Short mmCIF file of C-alpha atoms and ligand atoms in Angstrom, two decimals:
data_model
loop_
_atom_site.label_atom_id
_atom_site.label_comp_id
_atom_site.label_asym_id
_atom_site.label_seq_id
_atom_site.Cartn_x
_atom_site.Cartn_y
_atom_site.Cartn_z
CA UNK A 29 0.00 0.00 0.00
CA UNK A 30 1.70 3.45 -0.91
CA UNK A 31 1.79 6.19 1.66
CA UNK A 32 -1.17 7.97 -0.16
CA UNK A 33 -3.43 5.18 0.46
CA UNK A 34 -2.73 5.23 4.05
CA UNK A 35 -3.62 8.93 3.60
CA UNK A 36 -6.87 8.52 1.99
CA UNK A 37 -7.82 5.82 4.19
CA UNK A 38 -6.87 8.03 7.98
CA UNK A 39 -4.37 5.59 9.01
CA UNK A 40 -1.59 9.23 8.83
CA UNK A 41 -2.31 12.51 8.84
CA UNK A 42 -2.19 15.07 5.91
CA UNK A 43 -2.61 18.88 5.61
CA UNK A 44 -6.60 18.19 4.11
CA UNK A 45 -6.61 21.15 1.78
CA UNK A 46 -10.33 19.42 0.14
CA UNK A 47 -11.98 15.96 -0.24
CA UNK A 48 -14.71 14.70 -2.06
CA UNK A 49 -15.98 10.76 -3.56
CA UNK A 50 -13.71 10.98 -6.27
CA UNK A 51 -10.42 12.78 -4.66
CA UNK A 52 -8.76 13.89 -1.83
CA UNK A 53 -5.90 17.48 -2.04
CA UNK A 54 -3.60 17.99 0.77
CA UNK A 55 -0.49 19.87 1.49
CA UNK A 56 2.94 17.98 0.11
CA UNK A 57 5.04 17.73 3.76
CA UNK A 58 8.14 18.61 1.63
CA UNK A 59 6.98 21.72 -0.18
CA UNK A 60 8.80 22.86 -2.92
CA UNK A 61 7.16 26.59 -2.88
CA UNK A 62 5.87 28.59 -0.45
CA UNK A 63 2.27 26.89 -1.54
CA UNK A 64 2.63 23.34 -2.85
CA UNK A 65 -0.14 21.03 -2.51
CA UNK A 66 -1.16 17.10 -4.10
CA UNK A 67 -4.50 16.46 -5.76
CA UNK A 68 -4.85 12.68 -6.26
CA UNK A 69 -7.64 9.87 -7.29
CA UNK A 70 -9.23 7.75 -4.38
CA UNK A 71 -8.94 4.95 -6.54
CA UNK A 72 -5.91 3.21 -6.27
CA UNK A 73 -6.05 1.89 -10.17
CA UNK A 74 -3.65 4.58 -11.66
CA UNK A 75 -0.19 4.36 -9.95
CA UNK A 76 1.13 6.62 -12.99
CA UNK A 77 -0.62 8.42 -15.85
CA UNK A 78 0.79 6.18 -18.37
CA UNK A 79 -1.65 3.65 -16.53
CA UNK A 80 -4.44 5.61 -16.98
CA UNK A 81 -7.32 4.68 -19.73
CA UNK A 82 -9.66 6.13 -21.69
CA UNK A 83 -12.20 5.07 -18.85
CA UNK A 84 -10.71 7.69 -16.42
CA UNK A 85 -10.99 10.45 -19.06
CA UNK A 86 -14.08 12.20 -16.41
CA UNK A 87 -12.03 11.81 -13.23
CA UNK A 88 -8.41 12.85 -14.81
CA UNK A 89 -10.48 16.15 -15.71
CA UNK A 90 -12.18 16.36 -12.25
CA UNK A 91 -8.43 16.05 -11.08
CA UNK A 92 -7.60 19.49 -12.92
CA UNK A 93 -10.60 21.07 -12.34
CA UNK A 94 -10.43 20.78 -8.43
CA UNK A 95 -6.87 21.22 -8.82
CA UNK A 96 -7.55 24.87 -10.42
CA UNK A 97 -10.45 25.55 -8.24
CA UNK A 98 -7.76 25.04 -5.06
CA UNK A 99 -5.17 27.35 -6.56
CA UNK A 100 -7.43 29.59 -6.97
CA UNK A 101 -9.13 29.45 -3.38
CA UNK A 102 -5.10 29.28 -2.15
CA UNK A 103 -4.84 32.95 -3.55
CA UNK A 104 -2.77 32.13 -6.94
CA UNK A 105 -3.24 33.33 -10.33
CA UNK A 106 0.07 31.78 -11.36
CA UNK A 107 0.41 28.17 -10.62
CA UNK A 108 2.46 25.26 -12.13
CA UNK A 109 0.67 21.88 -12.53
CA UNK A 110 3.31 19.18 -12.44
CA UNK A 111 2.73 15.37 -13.00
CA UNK A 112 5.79 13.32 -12.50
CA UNK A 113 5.51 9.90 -14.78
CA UNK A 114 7.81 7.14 -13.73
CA UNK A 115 11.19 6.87 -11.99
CA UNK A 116 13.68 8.81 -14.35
CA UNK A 117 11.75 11.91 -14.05
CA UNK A 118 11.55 12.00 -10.33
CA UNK A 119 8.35 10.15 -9.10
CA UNK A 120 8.50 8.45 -5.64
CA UNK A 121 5.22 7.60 -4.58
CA UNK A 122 3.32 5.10 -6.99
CA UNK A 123 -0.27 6.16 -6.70
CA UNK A 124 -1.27 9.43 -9.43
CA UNK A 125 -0.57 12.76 -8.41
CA UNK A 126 -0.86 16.20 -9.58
CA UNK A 127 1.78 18.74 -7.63
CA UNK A 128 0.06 22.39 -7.49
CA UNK A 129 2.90 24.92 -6.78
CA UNK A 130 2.78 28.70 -6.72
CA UNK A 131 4.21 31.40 -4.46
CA UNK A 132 7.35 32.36 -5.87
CA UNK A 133 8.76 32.55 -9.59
CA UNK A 134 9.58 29.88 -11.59
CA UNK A 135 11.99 28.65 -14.36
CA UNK A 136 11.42 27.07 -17.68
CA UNK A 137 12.57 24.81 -18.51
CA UNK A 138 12.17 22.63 -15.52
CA UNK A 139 15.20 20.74 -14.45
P1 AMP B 216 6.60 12.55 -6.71
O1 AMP B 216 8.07 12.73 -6.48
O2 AMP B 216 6.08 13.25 -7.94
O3 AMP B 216 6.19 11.09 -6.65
O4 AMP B 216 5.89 13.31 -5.52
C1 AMP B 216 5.62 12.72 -4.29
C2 AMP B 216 5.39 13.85 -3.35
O5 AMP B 216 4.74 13.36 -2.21
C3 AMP B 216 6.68 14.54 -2.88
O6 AMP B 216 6.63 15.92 -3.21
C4 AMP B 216 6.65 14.31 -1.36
O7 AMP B 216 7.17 15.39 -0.65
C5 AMP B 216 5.18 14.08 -1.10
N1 AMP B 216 4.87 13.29 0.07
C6 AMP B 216 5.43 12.12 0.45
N2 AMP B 216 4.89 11.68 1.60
C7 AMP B 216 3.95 12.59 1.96
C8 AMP B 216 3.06 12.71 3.06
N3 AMP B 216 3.00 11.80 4.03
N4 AMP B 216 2.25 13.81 3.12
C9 AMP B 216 2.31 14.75 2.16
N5 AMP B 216 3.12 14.69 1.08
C10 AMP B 216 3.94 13.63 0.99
#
């Protein structure tokens, strides 16, 4: 079971940021901006997006809907929406995530 799992499911604590059937946002405990929060599925069928299917097109856009919706209630106009996919490009924990991050400038392109 990945750490998010045990998140969704109250076994540890998160920073709650929102929650609904479909999704749960909370703050990342190692933020990488002075506002950086996670918005991830409650299903634990997409580990990556690669995995993801043409069956999860409606909650993949709920995902960046409520991810927009938050950055918006968290006071940013500017935001960067990062999804890691696999390994090599930095992913750790193998249940889909979307990294919201805004507060300070940013660089392109991304390192
Ligand atoms: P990634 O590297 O894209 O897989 O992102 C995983 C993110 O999850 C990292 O930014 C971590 O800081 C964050 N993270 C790991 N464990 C927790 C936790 N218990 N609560 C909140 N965020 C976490």
């Amino acid at each position: 079971m990945t750490i998010f799992k045990k998140i969704i499911n109250k076994e540890i604590p998160a920073n709650i940021l929102y929650e609904d059937d479909f999704c749960l946002a909370f703050h990342d405990i190692n933020p990488k901006a002075p506002i950086h929060f996670l918005v991830i599925p409650k299903t634990t069928e997409i580990d990556k997006l690669s995995s993801a299917k043409k069956e999860h097109k409606d909650l993949l856009g709920h995902l960046m809907i409520t991810a927009k919706e938050l950055a918006e209630k968290e006071g940013l106009k500017d935001f960067r929406v990062v999804i890691n996919n696999g390994e090599g490009v930095g992913q750790t924990v193998f249940h889909l995530h979307i990294h919201v991050l805004g507060g300070r400038d940013f660089t392109w392109p991304p390192g």
